Amino acid sequence: MQATSYTYDPETRTGSVLLDDGTPVDFDARAFDAGGLRLLRPGQRVRIEGVGEGADLRITLVTLQTF
């Protein structure tokens, strides 16, 4: 699934993304670390993986979207 980076706190390695429908979804440090990233800037396109749907979606991986 694709999303856009919305917020990111480098101290806690947590943040949020916006799904393509505009829904914000938070991610924790485990999801960020799983993607192997060092930094994330607002507006970057990212690929996410998660479990659950809708309001119960929990992101398990955040990485950069590559083409």
PDB file of C-alpha atoms in Angstrom:
ATOM      1  CA  MET A   1       0.000   0.000   0.000  1.00  0.00           C
ATOM      2  CA  GLN A   2       1.221   3.509  -0.712  1.00  0.00           C
ATOM      3  CA  ALA A   3       0.911   6.613   1.443  1.00  0.00           C
ATOM      4  CA  THR A   4       2.487  10.029   1.970  1.00  0.00           C
ATOM      5  CA  SER A   5       4.652  10.841   4.966  1.00  0.00           C
ATOM      6  CA  TYR A   6       2.829  13.389   7.105  1.00  0.00           C
ATOM      7  CA  THR A   7       4.752  13.713  10.375  1.00  0.00           C
ATOM      8  CA  TYR A   8       7.972  12.249  11.731  1.00  0.00           C
ATOM      9  CA  ASP A   9       9.824  12.696  15.028  1.00  0.00           C
ATOM     10  CA  PRO A  10      13.485  11.623  14.675  1.00  0.00           C
ATOM     11  CA  GLU A  11      13.929  11.411  18.470  1.00  0.00           C
ATOM     12  CA  THR A  12      11.198   8.790  18.944  1.00  0.00           C
ATOM     13  CA  ARG A  13      11.215   7.460  15.330  1.00  0.00           C
ATOM     14  CA  THR A  14       7.403   7.715  15.295  1.00  0.00           C
ATOM     15  CA  GLY A  15       5.074   9.595  13.037  1.00  0.00           C
ATOM     16  CA  SER A  16       2.119   9.364  10.739  1.00  0.00           C
ATOM     17  CA  VAL A  17       1.265   8.932   7.092  1.00  0.00           C
ATOM     18  CA  LEU A  18      -1.688  10.011   5.000  1.00  0.00           C
ATOM     19  CA  LEU A  19      -3.393   7.288   3.022  1.00  0.00           C
ATOM     20  CA  ASP A  20      -4.409   8.218  -0.510  1.00  0.00           C
ATOM     21  CA  ASP A  21      -7.945   8.961   0.730  1.00  0.00           C
ATOM     22  CA  GLY A  22      -6.516  11.491   3.220  1.00  0.00           C
ATOM     23  CA  THR A  23      -6.854   9.310   6.316  1.00  0.00           C
ATOM     24  CA  PRO A  24      -3.999   9.840   8.795  1.00  0.00           C
ATOM     25  CA  VAL A  25      -2.490   6.678  10.315  1.00  0.00           C
ATOM     26  CA  ASP A  26       0.186   6.654  13.008  1.00  0.00           C
ATOM     27  CA  PHE A  27       3.243   4.397  13.006  1.00  0.00           C
ATOM     28  CA  ASP A  28       5.543   3.424  15.865  1.00  0.00           C
ATOM     29  CA  ALA A  29       9.320   3.028  16.066  1.00  0.00           C
ATOM     30  CA  ARG A  30       9.119  -0.717  15.319  1.00  0.00           C
ATOM     31  CA  ALA A  31       7.405  -0.038  11.983  1.00  0.00           C
ATOM     32  CA  PHE A  32       9.932   2.663  11.114  1.00  0.00           C
ATOM     33  CA  ASP A  33      12.922   0.499  12.087  1.00  0.00           C
ATOM     34  CA  ALA A  34      11.566  -2.462  10.082  1.00  0.00           C
ATOM     35  CA  GLY A  35      11.925  -0.400   6.899  1.00  0.00           C
ATOM     36  CA  GLY A  36      15.601   0.352   7.463  1.00  0.00           C
ATOM     37  CA  LEU A  37      15.163   4.094   7.046  1.00  0.00           C
ATOM     38  CA  ARG A  38      17.263   6.710   8.812  1.00  0.00           C
ATOM     39  CA  LEU A  39      15.090   9.769   8.111  1.00  0.00           C
ATOM     40  CA  LEU A  40      11.664  10.585   6.749  1.00  0.00           C
ATOM     41  CA  ARG A  41      10.563  13.974   5.440  1.00  0.00           C
ATOM     42  CA  PRO A  42       6.943  15.160   5.205  1.00  0.00           C
ATOM     43  CA  GLY A  43       5.593  14.736   1.684  1.00  0.00           C
ATOM     44  CA  GLN A  44       7.707  11.706   0.753  1.00  0.00           C
ATOM     45  CA  ARG A  45       5.872   8.836  -0.875  1.00  0.00           C
ATOM     46  CA  VAL A  46       6.232   5.702   1.184  1.00  0.00           C
ATOM     47  CA  ARG A  47       5.219   2.073   1.000  1.00  0.00           C
ATOM     48  CA  ILE A  48       3.514   0.731   4.077  1.00  0.00           C
ATOM     49  CA  GLU A  49       2.430  -2.666   5.263  1.00  0.00           C
ATOM     50  CA  GLY A  50      -0.013  -3.219   8.059  1.00  0.00           C
ATOM     51  CA  VAL A  51      -2.589  -5.392   9.726  1.00  0.00           C
ATOM     52  CA  GLY A  52      -6.249  -4.595  10.178  1.00  0.00           C
ATOM     53  CA  GLU A  53      -8.470  -2.242   8.234  1.00  0.00           C
ATOM     54  CA  GLY A  54      -9.987   1.196   8.586  1.00  0.00           C
ATOM     55  CA  ALA A  55      -9.707   2.627  12.080  1.00  0.00           C
ATOM     56  CA  ASP A  56      -8.032  -0.610  13.228  1.00  0.00           C
ATOM     57  CA  LEU A  57      -5.137  -0.372  10.732  1.00  0.00           C
ATOM     58  CA  ARG A  58      -1.774  -0.806  12.466  1.00  0.00           C
ATOM     59  CA  ILE A  59       1.294  -0.079  10.350  1.00  0.00           C
ATOM     60  CA  THR A  60       4.035  -2.705  10.645  1.00  0.00           C
ATOM     61  CA  LEU A  61       6.493  -1.381   8.011  1.00  0.00           C
ATOM     62  CA  VAL A  62       7.359   2.002   6.517  1.00  0.00           C
ATOM     63  CA  THR A  63       9.841   2.230   3.657  1.00  0.00           C
ATOM     64  CA  LEU A  64      10.435   4.493   0.676  1.00  0.00           C
ATOM     65  CA  GLN A  65       8.346   3.930  -2.415  1.00  0.00           C
ATOM     66  CA  THR A  66      10.558   2.855  -5.293  1.00  0.00           C
ATOM     67  CA  PHE A  67       9.556   2.506  -8.910  1.00  0.00           C
TER      68      PHE A  67
END
